[in-house]
mmCIF file of C-alpha atoms and ligand atoms in Angstrom:
data_model
loop_
_atom_site.group_PDB
_atom_site.id
_atom_site.type_symbol
_atom_site.label_atom_id
_atom_site.label_comp_id
_atom_site.label_asym_id
_atom_site.label_seq_id
_atom_site.Cartn_x
_atom_site.Cartn_y
_atom_site.Cartn_z
ATOM 1 C CA MET B 1084 117.437 106.208 91.386
ATOM 2 C CA SER B 1085 114.816 108.680 92.648
ATOM 3 C CA ALA B 1086 111.343 107.506 93.675
ATOM 4 C CA GLN B 1087 108.397 107.381 91.283
ATOM 5 C CA VAL B 1088 105.879 110.017 92.266
ATOM 6 C CA ILE B 1089 102.463 108.401 91.961
ATOM 7 C CA ASP B 1090 100.271 110.994 90.223
ATOM 8 C CA GLY B 1091 96.831 110.688 91.850
ATOM 9 C CA LYS B 1092 95.395 113.474 89.720
ATOM 10 C CA ARG B 1093 96.315 111.643 86.502
ATOM 11 C CA ILE B 1094 95.079 108.245 87.666
ATOM 12 C CA ALA B 1095 91.851 109.746 89.066
ATOM 13 C CA GLY B 1096 91.383 111.414 85.660
ATOM 14 C CA GLU B 1097 91.738 107.992 84.020
ATOM 15 C CA VAL B 1098 89.075 106.506 86.302
ATOM 16 C CA ARG B 1099 86.738 109.450 85.662
ATOM 17 C CA SER B 1100 87.152 109.139 81.876
ATOM 18 C CA GLU B 1101 86.288 105.500 82.090
ATOM 19 C CA VAL B 1102 83.251 106.127 84.224
ATOM 20 C CA LYS B 1103 82.083 108.940 81.914
ATOM 21 C CA LEU B 1104 82.366 106.661 78.896
ATOM 22 C CA GLU B 1105 80.490 103.798 80.589
ATOM 23 C CA ALA B 1106 77.804 106.256 81.767
ATOM 24 C CA GLU B 1107 77.280 107.428 78.201
ATOM 25 C CA LYS B 1108 76.751 103.826 77.116
ATOM 26 C CA LEU B 1109 74.320 103.263 79.949
ATOM 27 C CA ARG B 1110 72.395 106.459 79.081
ATOM 28 C CA ALA B 1111 71.947 105.127 75.557
ATOM 29 C CA SER B 1112 69.880 102.329 77.090
ATOM 30 C CA GLY B 1113 67.813 104.853 79.108
ATOM 31 C CA ILE B 1114 69.600 104.559 82.443
ATOM 32 C CA VAL B 1115 71.078 107.665 84.044
ATOM 33 C CA PRO B 1116 73.152 107.043 87.164
ATOM 34 C CA GLY B 1117 71.823 109.156 90.025
ATOM 35 C CA LEU B 1118 73.577 110.267 93.221
ATOM 36 C CA ALA B 1119 71.887 111.992 96.152
ATOM 37 C CA VAL B 1120 74.071 113.835 98.637
ATOM 38 C CA ILE B 1121 72.708 114.995 101.978
ATOM 39 C CA LEU B 1122 74.359 117.892 103.808
ATOM 40 C CA VAL B 1123 73.138 118.886 107.239
ATOM 41 C CA GLY B 1124 74.281 122.211 108.709
ATOM 42 C CA ASP B 1125 76.724 124.796 107.397
ATOM 43 C CA ASP B 1126 80.190 123.306 108.006
ATOM 44 C CA PRO B 1127 82.284 125.177 105.363
ATOM 45 C CA ALA B 1128 84.638 122.250 104.575
ATOM 46 C CA SER B 1129 81.662 119.868 104.100
ATOM 47 C CA ALA B 1130 79.980 122.478 101.794
ATOM 48 C CA VAL B 1131 83.143 122.478 99.638
ATOM 49 C CA TYR B 1132 83.257 118.648 99.470
ATOM 50 C CA VAL B 1133 79.578 118.450 98.559
ATOM 51 C CA GLY B 1134 80.006 121.183 95.903
ATOM 52 C CA SER B 1135 82.831 119.238 94.233
ATOM 53 C CA LYS B 1136 80.782 116.015 94.254
ATOM 54 C CA GLU B 1137 77.913 117.874 92.570
ATOM 55 C CA LYS B 1138 80.278 119.295 89.950
ATOM 56 C CA THR B 1139 81.852 115.927 89.263
ATOM 57 C CA CYS B 1140 78.400 114.312 88.832
ATOM 58 C CA ALA B 1141 77.604 116.958 86.193
ATOM 59 C CA GLU B 1142 80.855 116.166 84.391
ATOM 60 C CA MET B 1143 79.991 112.467 84.394
ATOM 61 C CA GLY B 1144 76.512 113.181 83.011
ATOM 62 C CA PHE B 1145 74.940 111.766 86.176
ATOM 63 C CA HIS B 1146 71.635 112.891 87.703
ATOM 64 C CA SER B 1147 72.536 114.514 91.009
ATOM 65 C CA GLU B 1148 70.516 115.883 93.903
ATOM 66 C CA VAL B 1149 71.907 117.780 96.822
ATOM 67 C CA HIS B 1150 69.686 117.947 99.910
ATOM 68 C CA ARG B 1151 70.972 120.904 101.959
ATOM 69 C CA LEU B 1152 69.247 120.706 105.361
ATOM 70 C CA PRO B 1153 69.456 123.174 108.263
ATOM 71 C CA GLY B 1154 71.607 122.249 111.307
ATOM 72 C CA ARG B 1155 68.453 121.941 113.428
ATOM 73 C CA THR B 1156 67.166 118.957 111.315
ATOM 74 C CA THR B 1157 66.127 116.107 113.619
ATOM 75 C CA GLN B 1158 67.355 112.554 113.314
ATOM 76 C CA GLU B 1159 63.785 111.456 112.480
ATOM 77 C CA GLU B 1160 63.561 113.990 109.633
ATOM 78 C CA LEU B 1161 66.918 112.802 108.256
ATOM 79 C CA LEU B 1162 65.909 109.144 108.500
ATOM 80 C CA GLU B 1163 62.660 109.976 106.704
ATOM 81 C CA LEU B 1164 64.635 111.560 103.829
ATOM 82 C CA VAL B 1165 67.005 108.572 103.627
ATOM 83 C CA GLY B 1166 63.937 106.276 103.456
ATOM 84 C CA GLN B 1167 62.465 108.306 100.568
ATOM 85 C CA LEU B 1168 65.757 108.192 98.687
ATOM 86 C CA ASN B 1169 66.054 104.429 99.289
ATOM 87 C CA ARG B 1170 62.687 104.082 97.464
ATOM 88 C CA ASN B 1171 63.501 106.611 94.711
ATOM 89 C CA GLU B 1172 64.278 104.749 91.469
ATOM 90 C CA LEU B 1173 66.130 107.717 89.987
ATOM 91 C CA ILE B 1174 68.686 107.496 92.773
ATOM 92 C CA HIS B 1175 71.291 104.780 92.739
ATOM 93 C CA GLY B 1176 73.703 106.137 95.350
ATOM 94 C CA ILE B 1177 73.051 107.964 98.677
ATOM 95 C CA LEU B 1178 75.833 109.767 100.515
ATOM 96 C CA VAL B 1179 75.431 111.496 103.809
ATOM 97 C CA GLN B 1180 78.191 114.027 104.286
ATOM 98 C CA LEU B 1181 79.939 113.547 107.592
ATOM 99 C CA PRO B 1182 80.291 114.865 110.258
ATOM 100 C CA LEU B 1183 76.612 115.257 111.171
ATOM 101 C CA PRO B 1184 75.580 117.681 113.988
ATOM 102 C CA PRO B 1185 76.117 116.154 117.432
ATOM 103 C CA HIS B 1186 72.364 115.608 118.155
ATOM 104 C CA ILE B 1187 72.171 113.099 115.287
ATOM 105 C CA ALA B 1188 73.579 109.556 115.668
ATOM 106 C CA GLU B 1189 75.724 109.019 112.551
ATOM 107 C CA LYS B 1190 75.584 105.310 112.901
ATOM 108 C CA ALA B 1191 71.788 105.214 112.819
ATOM 109 C CA VAL B 1192 71.716 107.301 109.640
ATOM 110 C CA ILE B 1193 74.427 105.296 107.814
ATOM 111 C CA ASP B 1194 72.718 102.070 108.840
ATOM 112 C CA ALA B 1195 69.487 103.314 107.265
ATOM 113 C CA ILE B 1196 70.968 103.623 103.740
ATOM 114 C CA SER B 1197 70.113 100.524 101.744
ATOM 115 C CA VAL B 1198 73.164 98.446 101.017
ATOM 116 C CA GLU B 1199 72.616 98.641 97.255
ATOM 117 C CA LYS B 1200 72.834 102.437 97.446
ATOM 118 C CA ASP B 1201 75.644 102.688 99.990
ATOM 119 C CA VAL B 1202 78.179 104.335 97.662
ATOM 120 C CA ASP B 1203 80.400 105.357 100.599
ATOM 121 C CA GLY B 1204 80.636 101.711 101.614
ATOM 122 C CA PHE B 1205 80.558 102.553 105.332
ATOM 123 C CA SER B 1206 77.484 100.584 106.468
ATOM 124 C CA PRO B 1207 77.886 97.472 108.574
ATOM 125 C CA GLN B 1208 76.500 95.353 105.785
ATOM 126 C CA SER B 1209 78.912 96.744 103.168
ATOM 127 C CA THR B 1210 81.747 96.251 105.642
ATOM 128 C CA GLY B 1211 80.633 92.687 106.290
ATOM 129 C CA ASN B 1212 80.497 91.987 102.577
ATOM 130 C CA LEU B 1213 83.993 93.353 102.223
ATOM 131 C CA VAL B 1214 85.342 91.152 105.030
ATOM 132 C CA ILE B 1215 83.769 87.896 103.713
ATOM 133 C CA GLY B 1216 84.622 88.755 100.117
ATOM 134 C CA ASP B 1217 81.054 89.124 98.838
ATOM 135 C CA GLU B 1218 80.287 91.476 95.939
ATOM 136 C CA SER B 1219 79.681 94.978 97.383
ATOM 137 C CA LEU B 1220 80.300 98.674 96.952
ATOM 138 C CA LEU B 1221 83.741 99.370 98.338
ATOM 139 C CA PRO B 1222 84.636 102.368 100.524
ATOM 140 C CA CYS B 1223 86.008 105.047 98.183
ATOM 141 C CA THR B 1224 89.337 106.046 99.715
ATOM 142 C CA PRO B 1225 90.517 102.450 100.360
ATOM 143 C CA ALA B 1226 89.372 101.325 96.894
ATOM 144 C CA GLY B 1227 91.128 104.366 95.415
ATOM 145 C CA ILE B 1228 94.368 103.333 97.143
ATOM 146 C CA ILE B 1229 94.251 99.879 95.514
ATOM 147 C CA GLU B 1230 93.675 101.505 92.133
ATOM 148 C CA LEU B 1231 96.617 103.874 92.669
ATOM 149 C CA ILE B 1232 98.962 100.983 93.515
ATOM 150 C CA LYS B 1233 97.866 98.840 90.589
ATOM 151 C CA ARG B 1234 97.597 101.521 87.985
ATOM 152 C CA SER B 1235 101.082 102.822 88.800
ATOM 153 C CA GLY B 1236 102.379 99.393 87.916
ATOM 154 C CA HIS B 1237 103.021 97.800 91.334
ATOM 155 C CA GLU B 1238 102.274 94.189 92.194
ATOM 156 C CA ILE B 1239 100.297 93.599 95.445
ATOM 157 C CA ALA B 1240 100.022 89.757 95.534
ATOM 158 C CA GLY B 1241 102.670 88.162 97.766
ATOM 159 C CA LYS B 1242 104.014 91.500 99.035
ATOM 160 C CA HIS B 1243 104.184 92.535 102.684
ATOM 161 C CA ALA B 1244 101.781 95.452 103.140
ATOM 162 C CA VAL B 1245 101.870 97.411 106.405
ATOM 163 C CA VAL B 1246 98.928 99.690 107.151
ATOM 164 C CA ILE B 1247 99.506 102.325 109.876
ATOM 165 C CA GLY B 1248 96.068 103.375 111.247
ATOM 166 C CA ARG B 1249 93.011 101.227 111.984
ATOM 167 C CA SER B 1250 90.062 103.576 111.477
ATOM 168 C CA ASN B 1251 86.779 102.162 110.142
ATOM 169 C CA ILE B 1252 86.916 104.461 107.111
ATOM 170 C CA VAL B 1253 90.523 103.970 105.998
ATOM 171 C CA GLY B 1254 92.887 101.670 107.936
ATOM 172 C CA LYS B 1255 90.660 98.622 108.478
ATOM 173 C CA PRO B 1256 89.041 98.523 105.026
ATOM 174 C CA VAL B 1257 92.281 99.137 103.166
ATOM 175 C CA ALA B 1258 93.865 96.290 105.118
ATOM 176 C CA MET B 1259 90.995 94.012 104.089
ATOM 177 C CA LEU B 1260 91.311 95.032 100.467
ATOM 178 C CA LEU B 1261 95.099 94.450 100.482
ATOM 179 C CA LEU B 1262 94.429 91.007 101.941
ATOM 180 C CA ARG B 1263 91.844 90.377 99.198
ATOM 181 C CA GLU B 1264 94.564 91.290 96.673
ATOM 182 C CA ASN B 1265 96.723 88.600 98.258
ATOM 183 C CA ALA B 1266 99.199 90.753 100.162
ATOM 184 C CA THR B 1267 100.445 89.633 103.551
ATOM 185 C CA VAL B 1268 99.058 92.373 105.799
ATOM 186 C CA THR B 1269 100.157 93.836 109.108
ATOM 187 C CA VAL B 1270 98.072 96.569 110.746
ATOM 188 C CA CYS B 1271 99.777 99.054 113.179
ATOM 189 C CA HIS B 1272 98.195 101.671 115.413
ATOM 190 C CA SER B 1273 98.948 103.986 118.284
ATOM 191 C CA ARG B 1274 99.629 101.115 120.681
ATOM 192 C CA THR B 1275 102.000 99.230 118.312
ATOM 193 C CA GLU B 1276 105.407 98.571 119.766
ATOM 194 C CA ASN B 1277 108.518 98.907 117.526
ATOM 195 C CA LEU B 1278 106.491 100.577 114.779
ATOM 196 C CA GLU B 1279 109.655 101.591 112.852
ATOM 197 C CA ALA B 1280 110.981 98.024 112.865
ATOM 198 C CA ILE B 1281 107.688 96.686 111.486
ATOM 199 C CA ALA B 1282 107.063 99.499 108.933
ATOM 200 C CA SER B 1283 110.584 99.188 107.558
ATOM 201 C CA THR B 1284 109.817 95.597 106.416
ATOM 202 C CA ALA B 1285 106.889 96.800 104.220
ATOM 203 C CA ASP B 1286 106.992 96.426 100.457
ATOM 204 C CA ILE B 1287 103.807 98.513 100.497
ATOM 205 C CA LEU B 1288 103.327 101.038 103.305
ATOM 206 C CA VAL B 1289 99.924 102.743 103.699
ATOM 207 C CA VAL B 1290 99.843 105.537 106.303
ATOM 208 C CA ALA B 1291 96.492 106.921 107.632
ATOM 209 C CA ILE B 1292 97.072 108.436 111.053
ATOM 210 C CA GLY B 1293 96.319 112.143 110.726
ATOM 211 C CA LYS B 1294 99.667 113.382 112.126
ATOM 212 C CA PRO B 1295 101.664 115.674 109.893
ATOM 213 C CA LYS B 1296 105.017 114.291 108.675
ATOM 214 C CA ALA B 1297 105.014 111.671 111.540
ATOM 215 C CA ILE B 1298 106.482 108.883 109.391
ATOM 216 C CA GLY B 1299 110.130 109.375 108.648
ATOM 217 C CA PRO B 1300 112.782 107.530 106.542
ATOM 218 C CA GLY B 1301 113.428 104.977 109.352
ATOM 219 C CA CYS B 1302 110.046 103.459 108.468
ATOM 220 C CA ILE B 1303 110.812 103.018 104.782
ATOM 221 C CA LYS B 1304 112.232 99.824 103.272
ATOM 222 C CA PRO B 1305 114.440 100.762 100.290
ATOM 223 C CA GLY B 1306 112.208 100.624 97.182
ATOM 224 C CA ALA B 1307 108.919 100.501 99.111
ATOM 225 C CA VAL B 1308 105.644 101.819 97.653
ATOM 226 C CA VAL B 1309 104.475 104.475 100.101
ATOM 227 C CA ILE B 1310 100.823 105.567 100.111
ATOM 228 C CA ASP B 1311 100.194 108.650 102.237
ATOM 229 C CA VAL B 1312 96.508 109.077 103.086
ATOM 230 C CA GLY B 1313 96.952 111.892 105.583
ATOM 231 C CA VAL B 1314 95.678 115.373 104.937
ATOM 232 C CA ASN B 1315 96.837 117.843 107.576
ATOM 233 C CA ARG B 1316 96.657 121.623 107.498
ATOM 234 C CA LEU B 1317 99.954 123.159 108.756
ATOM 235 C CA ASP B 1318 100.206 126.468 110.653
ATOM 236 C CA ASN B 1319 101.480 128.110 107.443
ATOM 237 C CA GLY B 1320 98.244 127.121 105.736
ATOM 238 C CA LYS B 1321 99.863 124.471 103.540
ATOM 239 C CA LEU B 1322 98.702 120.846 103.353
ATOM 240 C CA ALA B 1323 101.004 117.999 104.509
ATOM 241 C CA GLY B 1324 100.621 114.279 104.577
ATOM 242 C CA ASP B 1325 101.394 111.865 107.432
ATOM 243 C CA VAL B 1326 104.661 110.988 105.732
ATOM 244 C CA ASP B 1327 107.725 113.252 105.804
ATOM 245 C CA TYR B 1328 107.697 113.344 101.982
ATOM 246 C CA GLU B 1329 111.029 115.055 101.338
ATOM 247 C CA ALA B 1330 112.910 112.885 103.885
ATOM 248 C CA CYS B 1331 111.381 109.594 102.626
ATOM 249 C CA LEU B 1332 111.674 110.295 98.880
ATOM 250 C CA PRO B 1333 115.263 109.075 98.565
ATOM 251 C CA ALA B 1334 114.579 105.663 100.102
ATOM 252 C CA ALA B 1335 111.118 104.910 98.670
ATOM 253 C CA GLY B 1336 110.536 103.271 95.298
ATOM 254 C CA ALA B 1337 107.277 105.115 94.788
ATOM 255 C CA VAL B 1338 105.367 107.640 96.857
ATOM 256 C CA THR B 1339 102.085 109.568 96.699
ATOM 257 C CA PRO B 1340 102.313 113.361 97.184
ATOM 258 C CA VAL B 1341 99.932 115.412 99.345
ATOM 259 C CA PRO B 1342 98.004 117.058 97.809
ATOM 260 C CA GLY B 1343 97.616 115.221 94.497
ATOM 261 C CA GLY B 1344 97.956 111.598 95.643
ATOM 262 C CA VAL B 1345 95.177 109.699 97.379
ATOM 263 C CA GLY B 1346 92.820 112.736 97.629
ATOM 264 C CA PRO B 1347 91.617 112.925 94.009
ATOM 265 C CA MET B 1348 90.926 109.132 94.002
ATOM 266 C CA THR B 1349 88.189 109.356 96.590
ATOM 267 C CA ILE B 1350 85.735 111.300 94.427
ATOM 268 C CA ALA B 1351 86.671 109.280 91.297
ATOM 269 C CA MET B 1352 85.771 106.076 93.171
ATOM 270 C CA LEU B 1353 82.506 107.643 94.356
ATOM 271 C CA MET B 1354 81.547 108.135 90.740
ATOM 272 C CA HIS B 1355 82.671 104.567 89.942
ATOM 273 C CA ASN B 1356 80.456 103.274 92.788
ATOM 274 C CA THR B 1357 77.443 105.306 91.595
ATOM 275 C CA LEU B 1358 77.841 103.887 88.085
ATOM 276 C CA LYS B 1359 78.202 100.385 89.503
ATOM 277 C CA ALA B 1360 75.103 100.785 91.678
ATOM 278 C CA ALA B 1361 73.093 102.030 88.648
ATOM 279 C CA ARG B 1362 74.185 99.027 86.574
ATOM 280 C CA ARG B 1363 73.297 96.627 89.311
ATOM 281 C CA ALA B 1364 69.883 98.232 89.792
ATOM 282 C CA ALA B 1365 69.238 97.824 86.094
ATOM 283 C CA GLY B 1366 70.669 94.289 86.025
ATOM 284 C CA VAL B 1367 73.229 95.140 83.294
HETATM 285 P P1 LIG F 2627 91.434 108.462 112.600
HETATM 286 O O1 LIG F 2627 90.038 107.935 112.606
HETATM 287 O O2 LIG F 2627 91.842 109.552 113.506
HETATM 288 O O3 LIG F 2627 92.419 107.204 112.886
HETATM 289 C C1 LIG F 2627 93.785 107.361 113.051
HETATM 290 C C2 LIG F 2627 94.414 106.025 113.226
HETATM 291 O O4 LIG F 2627 95.814 106.240 113.360
HETATM 292 C C3 LIG F 2627 93.987 105.338 114.518
HETATM 293 O O5 LIG F 2627 93.833 103.947 114.269
HETATM 294 C C4 LIG F 2627 95.209 105.564 115.493
HETATM 295 O O6 LIG F 2627 95.437 104.499 116.368
HETATM 296 C C5 LIG F 2627 96.332 105.630 114.498
HETATM 297 N N1 LIG F 2627 97.442 106.498 115.008
HETATM 298 C C6 LIG F 2627 97.393 107.742 115.419
HETATM 299 N N2 LIG F 2627 98.635 108.200 115.758
HETATM 300 C C7 LIG F 2627 99.456 107.183 115.536
HETATM 301 C C8 LIG F 2627 100.848 107.015 115.626
HETATM 302 N N3 LIG F 2627 101.650 108.012 116.078
HETATM 303 N N4 LIG F 2627 101.420 105.841 115.294
HETATM 304 C C9 LIG F 2627 100.625 104.801 114.849
HETATM 305 N N5 LIG F 2627 99.280 104.907 114.700
HETATM 306 C C10 LIG F 2627 98.714 106.059 115.015
HETATM 307 O O7 LIG F 2627 91.887 108.894 111.113
HETATM 308 P P2 LIG F 2627 91.317 108.524 109.652
HETATM 309 O O8 LIG F 2627 89.893 108.984 109.542
HETATM 310 O O9 LIG F 2627 91.679 107.095 109.325
HETATM 311 O O10 LIG F 2627 92.177 109.523 108.801
HETATM 312 C C11 LIG F 2627 93.602 109.438 108.764
HETATM 313 C C12 LIG F 2627 94.150 110.585 107.879
HETATM 314 O O11 LIG F 2627 93.673 110.328 106.550
HETATM 315 C C13 LIG F 2627 93.659 111.964 108.256
HETATM 316 O O12 LIG F 2627 94.675 112.885 108.006
HETATM 317 C C14 LIG F 2627 92.521 112.195 107.278
HETATM 318 O O13 LIG F 2627 92.296 113.567 106.994
HETATM 319 C C15 LIG F 2627 92.988 111.458 106.058
HETATM 320 N N6 LIG F 2627 91.925 111.033 105.153
HETATM 321 C C16 LIG F 2627 92.126 111.355 103.819
HETATM 322 C C17 LIG F 2627 91.143 110.934 102.890
HETATM 323 C C18 LIG F 2627 91.389 111.284 101.460
HETATM 324 O O14 LIG F 2627 90.475 111.236 100.677
HETATM 325 N N7 LIG F 2627 92.558 111.622 101.038
HETATM 326 C C19 LIG F 2627 90.053 110.221 103.302
HETATM 327 C C20 LIG F 2627 89.936 109.894 104.642
HETATM 328 C C21 LIG F 2627 90.876 110.290 105.560
HETATM 329 P P3 LIG F 2627 94.376 104.052 117.527
HETATM 330 O O15 LIG F 2627 93.335 103.301 116.820
HETATM 331 O O16 LIG F 2627 95.230 103.201 118.465
HETATM 332 O O17 LIG F 2627 93.877 105.324 118.144
#
């Protein structure tokens, strides 16, 4: 039997439709979810990401503001803007597009976003809430991964989940979310010994390492659900994941393609978080 291809575009579309519908209901009671995105400098990839967030907000019927600031903006000026947005009642979510120019300390800026508006879920307080299981806005890509697994019909509770990668934005939070969903979780990284032996015991394998096609069929337990978070640009201009998709397809039970797997979920979950933040601000 060939593997199920988990269609991230379709599932992200489902999430977006749900968010749009809920936003319409909220608007009827006079509340319009609002997202502010801050872009500093002229990094072309960041400009594309910000543009697509703006477009998706418009589709959702959200209020959106994009603050495009010059690369010479100082940390103090940026912190001042974050402070204003924290106090702005029309804004329920604040997102600072990373990376920031090197003269600005990213951590200081992310820390300055109030936890209620931290729709990226990257602040220490949001991370702490995630770890102790308190109600919080969840980081978008990890939360999107959980939605992909569940909405494609796969059980998480009781399964052995192996996460390869331990970054603060993907590996660690997705491991915490899988634990919260009652999986038994193993986290691997660049210093892990016998990676293949560990990965090949996974019922659910999440790979976020940023190395094109690094994970081969030796890492796949027959029937495993394989979630490939990696986005790597090859020399031929094409995108590839961290998993050798073609080679792993015969062994896996289900697998996400790149592109069209995890990627579309991130922005859908950002919209979900903005809606959630607006609801919480209004107490509904
Ligand atoms: P990162 O910060 O560079 O972290 C990579 C992690 O992988 C580190 O923990 C590293 O271990 C581990 N690692 C590297 N090589 C390894 C190997 N050969 N074997 C085992 N572990 C290895 O990366 P990231 O920000 O988590 O991103 C990972 C990938 O996901 C990238 O391709 C990125 O573009 C993609 N991504 C996609 C989305 C999306 O929306 N689809 C969102 C975020 C990221 P050490 O800790 O020991 O160094």
